[in-house]
């Protein structure tokens, strides 16, 4: 199987390295608008760099992995669909709802498989919590508490193109909560704050946020995020039921120094510094799953319509943050013409 990879920045280089070790991948070709960067990565990995994206497709690809800048995602997905090539694309599908809806509709119409990169679906902890909940072991669910906390903020230049903290960061929590529970978010109430660098406010964004979500079965969830968690990169989820609880992300590298005088559990390793450390194994499993999709042996584990539903929640949170009032997700969906994950 020959795979093309578009975008050779940090996550693209990581995915390229991973793909070289995925069973069944016999060839890898990389491309980037920055041809020098693509050539450098190709030299490092011993793979081929295409002079351009059109030339890359001329190689007869079996699948393409898109890790380019966010604004290029939707056009590159459409290009792959035009070529009839199965595509994996890092989230988001597009920077906005209309662009995402366009990809959803096109993917449905043409039948070429598309997988969106919400890697938490492949994390062992989230999978174990989902299995425990779905088995009935936890009883009925009453509360979910999710957090995504970066150790250090991204570069200032990234903020104006990120889509904002809810769309860029918390959207992973919105997706995994839907996937884990099998329920839909019906309303949100969200706030944001800036206590760090001025470039967040200058970019019309926040560096810290919190949202209260209500699901269609009246389960409540809190979702928090920050760009400034000095203790380490912290991604956790508490799944609390009437008969039991599961905590995802509570391992030896969780950045949770205790204030208690007595504690039998202690950290045995340095805390996670980045999301790539925290989710290394999930990323590997995710790309392995994509090769099964590209080979026609499995359906997409995260179609664009699923990503659209998470984006609707993120849009509702952003609207709530700006207005200071609760927002029904149905209002956001209706404004997009009613597109949903069904069908």
Short mmCIF file of N, CA, C and O in Angstrom, two decimals, residues 1 54 88 130 159 164 256:
data_model
loop_
_atom_site.label_atom_id
_atom_site.label_comp_id
_atom_site.label_asym_id
_atom_site.label_seq_id
_atom_site.Cartn_x
_atom_site.Cartn_y
_atom_site.Cartn_z
N UNK A 1 0.85 -1.19 0.00
CA UNK A 1 0.00 0.00 0.00
C UNK A 1 0.88 1.24 0.00
O UNK A 1 1.78 1.37 0.81
N UNK A 54 -0.13 17.51 -6.98
CA UNK A 54 -0.59 16.84 -8.20
C UNK A 54 0.36 15.71 -8.58
O UNK A 54 -0.06 14.62 -8.96
N UNK A 88 -7.35 10.41 5.14
CA UNK A 88 -7.31 10.69 6.57
C UNK A 88 -6.93 12.15 6.70
O UNK A 88 -5.95 12.61 6.09
N UNK A 130 -15.33 3.54 28.05
CA UNK A 130 -16.53 3.35 27.21
C UNK A 130 -17.09 1.95 27.39
O UNK A 130 -18.32 1.77 27.52
N UNK A 159 -2.52 31.52 17.02
CA UNK A 159 -3.83 31.84 17.60
C UNK A 159 -4.82 32.37 16.57
O UNK A 159 -5.97 31.91 16.53
N UNK A 164 -9.90 29.29 17.83
CA UNK A 164 -10.29 29.55 19.21
C UNK A 164 -10.20 28.31 20.07
O UNK A 164 -10.19 27.19 19.58
N UNK A 256 -0.33 15.57 38.51
CA UNK A 256 -1.25 15.81 39.60
C UNK A 256 -0.52 15.75 40.96
O UNK A 256 -0.75 14.84 41.76
#
